Amino acid sequence: MKQEFLDLGKQPIANRFLTKDEFDDEFFFDLKVVFDKETKLVSLKEFVAPEMMFNENYTYHSSTSYPMKEHFRKTAEMISITYNPFNNPFNVLEIGSNDGIFIRNFNPDNTIAVEPCGNFAKMTNDMGYKTYDKFWNTDLSKLIKQNHGKMDLIYAANCICHIHNLDDTFKAVRDLLSNDGVFVFEDPSLLRMMERGSYDQLYDEHAHIFSVTALDRLLERNGLTLIKVDNLLVHGGSNRIYVGLKDRYVVDNSVSNNLMNEKSFGLDRFETYQVFAERVNKSKNDLVSTLKSLKLEGKKIISYGATSKSTTVFNYCGIDNSLIDYITDTTEDKQGKYSPGTHIPVVSPDEGFDESVDIAYLGAWNFKDVIMNKEIEFTQRGGKFITHVPQVMMFS
Ligand code: TYD
């Protein structure tokens, strides 16, 4: 049984930055969040059709971010050393390969990719990695097995939580994994989201926010075993989940440690989510009243980073151009466009992050350290950042 605990109102496609002529036809859906009593899985109540989000217009380019490039290089190195120490022939598959940020670290001769966004699939095909321009499911995994044999590593980052049907997803993995193969995937951590009050992890693409508790149950019922968990700092707190076929690996202590931490936080109880919902409501009131009083003082407020996360915040809190003048973002594809739903203009930092700015709302709070290091001049001249994570506060 699924129980609703949070209503974030009408929301648009979070990563679809628009031109003015697209305003009238913009799609909205009800962003409500539910807890499944049986599996303990947290999901959106209403899923958005994947084709609306992941298509040839998808603008999220992983490789434009230097920290993420480094993250994936190190991940690829660590996985190779751990699971293929003697450098044997090793079949690698990535689900949701984006612009090749991870697979570029592997040999194209035995590495293949699955990527439904046509623009990115073309890119990695051109790089020499056979890329299937399709959504991941059991039909595709059968086709891949026929064409390439079983896989020794199946990897996915910020992708499995996008997929609506998890039973089908995990079955497809189980059928394609070699006997000693490993399935590694990383996605935002529910525990970190709940601890931090970062409700902006909830948007159309994130059909589920995973706890280790829920994954343990879902994997088990599809013939897979959770063997290890790494707690990561990326994307504001993610878990990297390692999975093998049943009884092939010794289960690491990190699995029981994570299960215990989640239990003591109460992730297996509905009441915990009700408390979270109250906190989210308070965060909204605090953010809006802070921005309004800063505006009354005559401060110029902008937003730093045109993120999907800030789409949730701005639409839920009703923050538009009257409070935030514009958003600055380094991504060229987003510049000159408008934020989803609230239609705040996006400009390049060169154009918009100048001496006239008093306050910058940190849309990209997950890159706080990188940004603070980069923007010392801004804070030294009295500029202040404002964030809602873990609670609404200003800092410099
Ligand atoms: P991201 O963390 O991917 O957020 P989401 O998954 O919620 O969309 O996006 C970070 C955005 O912030 C991306 O568009 C690039 C931008 N950005 C800047 O404009 N300047 C910076 O210094 C950094 C680190 C990011």
Tab-separated table of C-alpha atoms and ligand atoms in Angstrom:
chain	number	residue	atom	x	y	z
A	1	MET	CA	0.000	0.000	0.000
A	2	LYS	CA	1.290	3.460	-0.934
A	3	GLN	CA	0.789	6.366	1.462
A	4	GLU	CA	1.154	9.981	0.328
A	5	PHE	CA	3.169	12.262	2.602
A	6	LEU	CA	4.191	15.293	0.567
A	7	ASP	CA	2.575	17.539	-2.044
A	8	LEU	CA	4.968	19.858	-3.896
A	9	GLY	CA	2.243	21.261	-6.118
A	10	LYS	CA	2.185	21.670	-9.897
A	11	GLN	CA	5.636	21.178	-11.360
A	12	PRO	CA	7.044	21.351	-14.897
A	13	ILE	CA	9.789	19.226	-16.526
A	14	ALA	CA	12.615	20.212	-14.194
A	15	ASN	CA	15.489	20.298	-16.650
A	16	ARG	CA	13.577	21.743	-19.616
A	17	PHE	CA	14.763	25.331	-19.899
A	18	LEU	CA	12.481	27.141	-22.316
A	19	THR	CA	12.419	29.769	-24.986
A	20	LYS	CA	9.628	32.390	-24.723
A	21	ASP	CA	7.558	30.808	-27.492
A	22	GLU	CA	7.361	27.566	-25.468
A	23	PHE	CA	5.722	29.157	-22.392
A	24	ASP	CA	2.122	28.624	-23.487
A	25	ASP	CA	2.449	24.878	-24.115
A	26	GLU	CA	4.421	24.048	-21.013
A	27	PHE	CA	3.568	20.702	-19.393
A	28	PHE	CA	2.838	20.489	-15.662
A	29	PHE	CA	2.111	17.556	-13.382
A	30	ASP	CA	1.232	17.055	-9.675
A	31	LEU	CA	4.401	16.366	-7.743
A	32	LYS	CA	3.234	14.224	-4.843
A	33	VAL	CA	5.404	11.782	-2.975
A	34	VAL	CA	4.439	8.370	-1.585
A	35	PHE	CA	5.876	5.724	0.761
A	36	ASP	CA	5.292	2.054	-0.004
A	37	LYS	CA	4.542	0.253	3.259
A	38	GLU	CA	5.634	-3.124	1.921
A	39	THR	CA	8.957	-2.353	0.208
A	40	LYS	CA	9.661	0.967	2.060
A	41	LEU	CA	10.305	2.576	-1.318
A	42	VAL	CA	9.779	6.348	-1.697
A	43	SER	CA	8.464	7.306	-5.144
A	44	LEU	CA	6.552	9.986	-6.994
A	45	LYS	CA	2.827	9.350	-6.999
A	46	GLU	CA	2.479	10.324	-10.649
A	47	PHE	CA	5.284	9.376	-13.036
A	48	VAL	CA	6.072	11.554	-16.037
A	49	ALA	CA	6.401	9.735	-19.384
A	50	PRO	CA	10.156	9.123	-19.869
A	51	GLU	CA	10.043	10.335	-23.478
A	52	MET	CA	9.080	13.795	-22.214
A	53	MET	CA	12.284	14.076	-20.190
A	54	PHE	CA	14.872	11.939	-21.953
A	55	ASN	CA	15.001	12.781	-25.613
A	56	GLU	CA	17.329	14.431	-28.115
A	57	ASN	CA	16.780	17.826	-26.426
A	58	TYR	CA	18.168	16.724	-23.059
A	59	THR	CA	20.687	19.342	-21.951
A	60	TYR	CA	22.366	17.712	-18.950
A	61	HIS	CA	25.983	17.333	-20.056
A	62	SER	CA	27.914	15.491	-17.348
A	63	SER	CA	31.329	16.229	-18.842
A	64	THR	CA	30.957	19.999	-18.570
A	65	SER	CA	31.526	19.602	-14.837
A	66	TYR	CA	35.172	19.074	-13.890
A	67	PRO	CA	34.378	17.615	-10.425
A	68	MET	CA	32.032	15.063	-11.995
A	69	LYS	CA	34.630	14.136	-14.634
A	70	GLU	CA	37.104	13.402	-11.858
A	71	HIS	CA	34.474	11.521	-9.886
A	72	PHE	CA	33.792	9.135	-12.785
A	73	ARG	CA	37.478	8.698	-13.669
A	74	LYS	CA	38.245	7.639	-10.096
A	75	THR	CA	35.146	5.412	-9.948
A	76	ALA	CA	36.170	3.596	-13.146
A	77	GLU	CA	39.707	3.127	-11.807
A	78	MET	CA	38.494	1.817	-8.435
A	79	ILE	CA	36.021	-0.636	-10.005
A	80	SER	CA	38.656	-1.957	-12.444
A	81	ILE	CA	41.221	-2.501	-9.671
A	82	THR	CA	38.681	-4.205	-7.407
A	83	TYR	CA	36.797	-6.385	-9.859
A	84	ASN	CA	39.328	-6.929	-12.639
A	85	PRO	CA	42.749	-6.739	-10.937
A	86	PHE	CA	44.529	-8.831	-13.593
A	87	ASN	CA	43.146	-6.818	-16.469
A	88	ASN	CA	41.394	-9.790	-18.075
A	89	PRO	CA	38.910	-9.316	-20.913
A	90	PHE	CA	36.041	-7.539	-19.146
A	91	ASN	CA	32.669	-6.746	-20.723
A	92	VAL	CA	31.309	-3.415	-19.554
A	93	LEU	CA	27.839	-1.966	-20.031
A	94	GLU	CA	26.669	1.420	-18.869
A	95	ILE	CA	22.966	2.183	-18.549
A	96	GLY	CA	22.387	5.915	-19.128
A	97	SER	CA	25.825	6.799	-20.473
A	98	ASN	CA	25.078	10.506	-21.091
A	99	ASP	CA	28.057	12.028	-22.953
A	100	GLY	CA	30.411	9.134	-22.148
A	101	ILE	CA	31.855	10.611	-18.957
A	102	PHE	CA	32.243	7.123	-17.387
A	103	ILE	CA	32.742	4.770	-20.351
A	104	ARG	CA	35.510	6.920	-21.799
A	105	ASN	CA	37.703	5.266	-19.135
A	106	PHE	CA	37.155	1.793	-20.684
A	107	ASN	CA	38.231	0.117	-23.913
A	108	PRO	CA	35.594	0.648	-26.662
A	109	ASP	CA	36.196	-2.894	-27.953
A	110	ASN	CA	34.309	-4.478	-25.059
A	111	THR	CA	32.284	-1.582	-23.668
A	112	ILE	CA	28.755	-0.818	-24.735
A	113	ALA	CA	26.228	1.756	-23.679
A	114	VAL	CA	22.505	2.366	-23.416
A	115	GLU	CA	21.310	5.945	-23.752
A	116	PRO	CA	17.792	6.991	-24.771
A	117	CYS	CA	18.740	10.640	-25.410
A	118	GLY	CA	19.558	10.600	-29.111
A	119	ASN	CA	22.007	13.522	-28.989
A	120	PHE	CA	24.186	11.746	-26.413
A	121	ALA	CA	23.842	8.287	-27.988
A	122	LYS	CA	25.218	9.755	-31.211
A	123	MET	CA	28.132	11.284	-29.325
A	124	THR	CA	29.258	8.009	-27.718
A	125	ASN	CA	28.649	6.032	-30.921
A	126	ASP	CA	30.962	8.539	-32.622
A	127	MET	CA	33.526	7.948	-29.859
A	128	GLY	CA	33.536	4.259	-30.851
A	129	TYR	CA	31.303	2.863	-28.093
A	130	LYS	CA	28.385	0.846	-29.456
A	131	THR	CA	25.416	2.724	-27.969
A	132	TYR	CA	21.805	1.540	-27.987
A	133	ASP	CA	19.542	4.563	-28.308
A	134	LYS	CA	16.814	2.943	-26.169
A	135	PHE	CA	15.308	2.753	-22.687
A	136	TRP	CA	16.615	0.007	-20.413
A	137	ASN	CA	14.302	-3.002	-19.981
A	138	THR	CA	14.233	-6.807	-20.231
A	139	ASP	CA	13.719	-6.751	-24.030
A	140	LEU	CA	16.819	-4.656	-24.530
A	141	SER	CA	18.886	-6.784	-22.156
A	142	LYS	CA	17.950	-9.909	-24.190
A	143	LEU	CA	19.039	-8.172	-27.378
A	144	ILE	CA	22.348	-7.126	-25.824
A	145	LYS	CA	23.001	-10.644	-24.524
A	146	GLN	CA	22.429	-12.010	-28.026
A	147	ASN	CA	24.743	-9.460	-29.642
A	148	HIS	CA	27.523	-9.143	-27.058
A	149	GLY	CA	27.206	-11.955	-24.489
A	150	LYS	CA	27.008	-11.479	-20.707
A	151	MET	CA	28.474	-8.464	-18.913
A	152	ASP	CA	31.132	-8.459	-16.156
A	153	LEU	CA	30.282	-4.939	-15.069
A	154	ILE	CA	26.949	-3.189	-15.423
A	155	TYR	CA	27.168	0.392	-14.250
A	156	ALA	CA	24.677	3.239	-13.925
A	157	ALA	CA	24.931	6.660	-12.300
A	158	ASN	CA	21.912	8.815	-11.575
A	159	CYS	CA	19.837	6.656	-13.841
A	160	ILE	CA	18.230	3.680	-12.069
A	161	CYS	CA	16.192	6.055	-9.871
A	162	HIS	CA	14.711	7.466	-13.102
A	163	ILE	CA	13.188	4.158	-14.148
A	164	HIS	CA	9.581	3.508	-13.183
A	165	ASN	CA	9.498	-0.297	-13.225
A	166	LEU	CA	12.272	-1.456	-10.905
A	167	ASP	CA	11.366	-5.153	-10.962
A	168	ASP	CA	11.814	-5.217	-14.732
A	169	THR	CA	15.036	-3.188	-14.430
A	170	PHE	CA	16.619	-5.561	-11.917
A	171	LYS	CA	15.456	-8.681	-13.779
A	172	ALA	CA	17.069	-7.288	-16.931
A	173	VAL	CA	20.326	-6.805	-15.001
A	174	ARG	CA	20.203	-10.293	-13.461
A	175	ASP	CA	19.760	-11.915	-16.884
A	176	LEU	CA	22.720	-10.087	-18.390
A	177	LEU	CA	25.237	-10.285	-15.537
A	178	SER	CA	28.008	-12.915	-15.806
A	179	ASN	CA	28.368	-15.338	-12.848
A	180	ASP	CA	30.971	-13.226	-11.065
A	181	GLY	CA	29.782	-10.005	-12.622
A	182	VAL	CA	29.008	-6.931	-10.559
A	183	PHE	CA	26.260	-4.362	-10.950
A	184	VAL	CA	27.219	-0.964	-9.534
A	185	PHE	CA	24.874	1.983	-9.457
A	186	GLU	CA	24.747	5.294	-7.674
A	187	ASP	CA	21.797	7.533	-6.974
A	188	PRO	CA	20.809	10.194	-4.421
A	189	SER	CA	20.442	8.836	-0.888
A	190	LEU	CA	17.051	9.076	0.783
A	191	LEU	CA	18.687	9.217	4.210
A	192	ARG	CA	20.809	12.214	3.212
A	193	MET	CA	17.787	13.942	1.685
A	194	MET	CA	15.763	13.413	4.857
A	195	GLU	CA	18.604	14.458	7.179
A	196	ARG	CA	19.236	17.600	5.201
A	197	GLY	CA	15.729	18.601	4.289
A	198	SER	CA	16.833	18.739	0.648
A	199	TYR	CA	13.368	18.147	-0.774
A	200	ASP	CA	14.565	19.551	-4.101
A	201	GLN	CA	15.926	16.082	-4.926
A	202	LEU	CA	12.281	15.409	-5.735
A	203	TYR	CA	11.461	16.240	-9.354
A	204	ASP	CA	10.114	14.504	-12.450
A	205	GLU	CA	13.301	12.575	-13.305
A	206	HIS	CA	13.681	11.115	-9.835
A	207	ALA	CA	10.832	8.624	-9.930
A	208	HIS	CA	12.254	7.135	-6.716
A	209	ILE	CA	14.670	8.268	-4.047
A	210	PHE	CA	16.364	5.129	-2.791
A	211	SER	CA	17.027	3.966	0.718
A	212	VAL	CA	19.335	0.993	1.146
A	213	THR	CA	16.424	-0.581	3.038
A	214	ALA	CA	14.108	-0.504	0.001
A	215	LEU	CA	16.823	-1.566	-2.443
A	216	ASP	CA	17.727	-4.552	-0.294
A	217	ARG	CA	14.145	-5.829	-0.598
A	218	LEU	CA	13.693	-5.022	-4.273
A	219	LEU	CA	16.993	-6.594	-5.348
A	220	GLU	CA	16.384	-9.711	-3.279
A	221	ARG	CA	12.986	-10.342	-4.830
A	222	ASN	CA	14.602	-10.184	-8.273
A	223	GLY	CA	17.373	-12.704	-7.596
A	224	LEU	CA	20.146	-10.204	-6.804
A	225	THR	CA	22.115	-9.534	-3.616
A	226	LEU	CA	23.277	-6.233	-2.222
A	227	ILE	CA	26.984	-6.753	-1.415
A	228	LYS	CA	28.333	-3.340	-0.477
A	229	VAL	CA	27.339	0.321	-0.072
A	230	ASP	CA	29.558	3.402	-0.370
A	231	ASN	CA	28.213	6.681	0.995
A	232	LEU	CA	29.259	9.438	-1.405
A	233	LEU	CA	29.272	13.211	-1.222
A	234	VAL	CA	28.279	13.839	-4.865
A	235	HIS	CA	24.870	15.260	-5.767
A	236	GLY	CA	24.376	16.321	-2.180
A	237	GLY	CA	24.787	12.780	-0.847
A	238	SER	CA	24.451	9.608	-2.899
A	239	ASN	CA	24.870	5.898	-2.293
A	240	ARG	CA	26.923	3.681	-4.548
A	241	ILE	CA	25.311	0.252	-4.446
A	242	TYR	CA	27.220	-2.927	-5.373
A	243	VAL	CA	25.196	-5.950	-6.382
A	244	GLY	CA	26.033	-9.539	-7.355
A	245	LEU	CA	24.132	-12.649	-8.289
A	246	LYS	CA	22.908	-14.629	-5.254
A	247	ASP	CA	25.711	-16.180	-3.140
A	248	ARG	CA	28.586	-15.088	-5.390
A	249	TYR	CA	30.108	-12.503	-3.044
A	250	VAL	CA	30.676	-12.099	0.671
A	251	VAL	CA	28.404	-9.323	1.912
A	252	ASP	CA	30.370	-6.338	3.239
A	253	ASN	CA	29.661	-4.812	6.680
A	254	SER	CA	28.666	-1.560	5.010
A	255	VAL	CA	25.330	-3.171	4.078
A	256	SER	CA	24.261	-3.904	7.657
A	257	ASN	CA	25.707	-0.573	8.857
A	258	ASN	CA	23.614	1.356	6.335
A	259	LEU	CA	20.505	-0.687	7.135
A	260	MET	CA	21.014	0.021	10.828
A	261	ASN	CA	21.535	3.777	10.317
A	262	GLU	CA	18.398	3.995	8.214
A	263	LYS	CA	16.389	2.078	10.783
A	264	SER	CA	17.518	4.307	13.598
A	265	PHE	CA	16.527	7.375	11.568
A	266	GLY	CA	13.121	5.774	11.024
A	267	LEU	CA	13.160	5.340	7.242
A	268	ASP	CA	10.995	2.250	7.628
A	269	ARG	CA	8.197	4.205	9.358
A	270	PHE	CA	5.605	6.453	7.725
A	271	GLU	CA	5.621	8.920	10.654
A	272	THR	CA	9.203	9.924	9.780
A	273	TYR	CA	7.984	11.103	6.385
A	274	GLN	CA	5.162	13.101	7.917
A	275	VAL	CA	7.693	14.962	10.065
A	276	PHE	CA	9.800	15.577	6.941
A	277	ALA	CA	6.781	17.076	5.157
A	278	GLU	CA	6.300	19.570	8.012
A	279	ARG	CA	9.946	20.555	7.752
A	280	VAL	CA	9.576	21.118	3.993
A	281	ASN	CA	6.611	23.390	4.564
A	282	LYS	CA	8.587	25.422	7.105
A	283	SER	CA	11.528	25.664	4.698
A	284	LYS	CA	9.210	27.169	2.071
A	285	ASN	CA	7.810	29.783	4.471
A	286	ASP	CA	11.294	30.707	5.706
A	287	LEU	CA	12.766	31.021	2.222
A	288	VAL	CA	9.953	33.133	0.823
A	289	SER	CA	9.861	35.485	3.811
A	290	THR	CA	13.668	35.893	3.778
A	291	LEU	CA	13.716	36.691	0.064
A	292	LYS	CA	10.802	39.123	0.437
A	293	SER	CA	12.447	41.043	3.247
A	294	LEU	CA	15.753	41.235	1.366
A	295	LYS	CA	13.870	42.579	-1.636
A	296	LEU	CA	12.170	45.192	0.558
A	297	GLU	CA	15.639	46.279	1.713
A	298	GLY	CA	16.401	46.921	-1.968
A	299	LYS	CA	18.824	44.017	-2.425
A	300	LYS	CA	19.423	42.521	-5.843
A	301	ILE	CA	18.958	38.751	-5.628
A	302	ILE	CA	19.998	36.283	-8.294
A	303	SER	CA	20.209	32.490	-8.359
A	304	TYR	CA	23.508	30.653	-8.822
A	305	GLY	CA	23.166	27.493	-10.949
A	306	ALA	CA	20.119	26.680	-13.088
A	307	THR	CA	19.491	23.274	-11.570
A	308	SER	CA	16.632	20.815	-11.764
A	309	LYS	CA	16.588	21.034	-7.988
A	310	SER	CA	15.855	24.754	-8.089
A	311	THR	CA	12.933	24.088	-10.432
A	312	THR	CA	11.258	22.202	-7.587
A	313	VAL	CA	12.038	24.932	-5.058
A	314	PHE	CA	10.923	27.867	-7.230
A	315	ASN	CA	7.679	26.228	-8.326
A	316	TYR	CA	6.789	24.901	-4.877
A	317	CYS	CA	7.574	28.217	-3.181
A	318	GLY	CA	6.148	30.409	-5.971
A	319	ILE	CA	9.456	32.229	-6.476
A	320	ASP	CA	9.615	34.086	-9.775
A	321	ASN	CA	11.175	37.081	-11.452
A	322	SER	CA	9.709	39.458	-8.870
A	323	LEU	CA	12.082	38.023	-6.240
A	324	ILE	CA	14.977	36.663	-8.297
A	325	ASP	CA	16.197	38.875	-11.149
A	326	TYR	CA	17.857	36.083	-13.111
A	327	ILE	CA	19.799	32.834	-12.808
A	328	THR	CA	23.460	32.507	-13.789
A	329	ASP	CA	24.715	29.211	-15.204
A	330	THR	CA	27.863	28.100	-17.008
A	331	THR	CA	25.947	25.705	-19.306
A	332	GLU	CA	25.652	27.317	-22.749
A	333	ASP	CA	22.510	25.345	-23.643
A	334	LYS	CA	20.649	26.918	-20.711
A	335	GLN	CA	21.793	30.506	-21.281
A	336	GLY	CA	19.293	32.781	-23.043
A	337	LYS	CA	16.463	30.502	-21.920
A	338	TYR	CA	13.994	30.668	-19.018
A	339	SER	CA	13.580	28.457	-15.964
A	340	PRO	CA	10.836	25.815	-16.140
A	341	GLY	CA	7.492	26.941	-14.719
A	342	THR	CA	8.598	30.221	-13.161
A	343	HIS	CA	10.250	31.640	-16.302
A	344	ILE	CA	13.205	33.387	-14.675
A	345	PRO	CA	15.818	34.275	-17.332
A	346	VAL	CA	19.119	32.345	-17.379
A	347	VAL	CA	22.306	34.215	-18.287
A	348	SER	CA	26.004	33.376	-18.303
A	349	PRO	CA	27.989	34.209	-15.142
A	350	ASP	CA	30.115	36.617	-17.225
A	351	GLU	CA	27.022	38.581	-18.068
A	352	GLY	CA	25.182	38.359	-14.753
A	353	PHE	CA	27.488	37.725	-11.830
A	354	ASP	CA	28.784	41.262	-11.436
A	355	GLU	CA	29.123	43.994	-8.759
A	356	SER	CA	25.402	44.750	-8.868
A	357	VAL	CA	24.549	41.400	-7.224
A	358	ASP	CA	23.973	41.486	-3.443
A	359	ILE	CA	22.592	38.024	-2.772
A	360	ALA	CA	22.952	34.730	-4.660
A	361	TYR	CA	20.524	31.914	-3.928
A	362	LEU	CA	22.563	28.716	-4.205
A	363	GLY	CA	20.599	26.612	-6.695
A	364	ALA	CA	23.647	24.345	-7.110
A	365	TRP	CA	24.116	23.819	-3.336
A	366	ASN	CA	25.653	20.419	-4.057
A	367	PHE	CA	28.692	22.287	-5.455
A	368	LYS	CA	28.893	24.653	-2.485
A	369	ASP	CA	32.625	24.140	-1.809
A	370	VAL	CA	33.646	24.549	-5.456
A	371	ILE	CA	31.522	27.684	-5.774
A	372	MET	CA	32.706	29.267	-2.503
A	373	ASN	CA	36.311	28.791	-3.618
A	374	LYS	CA	35.556	30.321	-6.991
A	375	GLU	CA	33.586	33.308	-5.741
A	376	ILE	CA	35.856	34.703	-3.025
A	377	GLU	CA	35.731	38.150	-4.650
A	378	PHE	CA	31.942	38.213	-4.344
A	379	THR	CA	31.929	37.337	-0.640
A	380	GLN	CA	34.862	39.662	0.093
A	381	ARG	CA	32.968	42.633	-1.255
A	382	GLY	CA	30.023	41.780	1.017
A	383	GLY	CA	28.006	39.514	-1.279
A	384	LYS	CA	26.061	36.790	0.490
A	385	PHE	CA	24.790	33.370	-0.507
A	386	ILE	CA	21.444	32.047	0.644
A	387	THR	CA	20.558	28.367	0.809
A	388	HIS	CA	17.645	26.281	2.071
A	389	VAL	CA	19.856	23.249	2.892
A	390	PRO	CA	19.853	22.076	5.684
A	391	GLN	CA	17.711	25.075	6.623
A	392	VAL	CA	17.184	28.553	5.226
A	393	MET	CA	20.299	30.607	6.023
A	394	MET	CA	22.658	33.227	4.652
A	395	PHE	CA	26.419	32.838	4.592
A	396	SER	CA	29.530	34.262	3.003
B	1	TYD	P1	23.457	19.804	-11.119
B	1	TYD	O1	24.289	19.696	-9.920
B	1	TYD	O2	23.584	18.789	-12.150
B	1	TYD	O3	21.988	19.896	-10.617
B	1	TYD	P2	20.648	19.156	-11.061
B	1	TYD	O4	20.976	17.702	-11.081
B	1	TYD	O5	19.720	19.556	-9.944
B	1	TYD	O6	20.227	19.734	-12.379
B	1	TYD	O7	23.642	21.206	-11.821
B	1	TYD	C1	24.582	22.131	-11.509
B	1	TYD	C2	24.330	23.330	-12.402
B	1	TYD	O8	25.046	24.420	-11.873
B	1	TYD	C3	24.807	23.125	-13.825
B	1	TYD	O9	23.843	23.629	-14.740
B	1	TYD	C4	26.085	23.952	-13.906
B	1	TYD	C5	25.861	25.018	-12.870
B	1	TYD	N1	27.087	25.506	-12.251
B	1	TYD	C6	27.461	26.847	-12.456
B	1	TYD	O10	26.766	27.590	-13.152
B	1	TYD	N2	28.620	27.294	-11.881
B	1	TYD	C7	29.404	26.490	-11.116
B	1	TYD	O11	30.449	26.944	-10.612
B	1	TYD	C8	29.008	25.135	-10.891
B	1	TYD	C9	29.832	24.225	-10.031
B	1	TYD	C10	27.823	24.676	-11.481
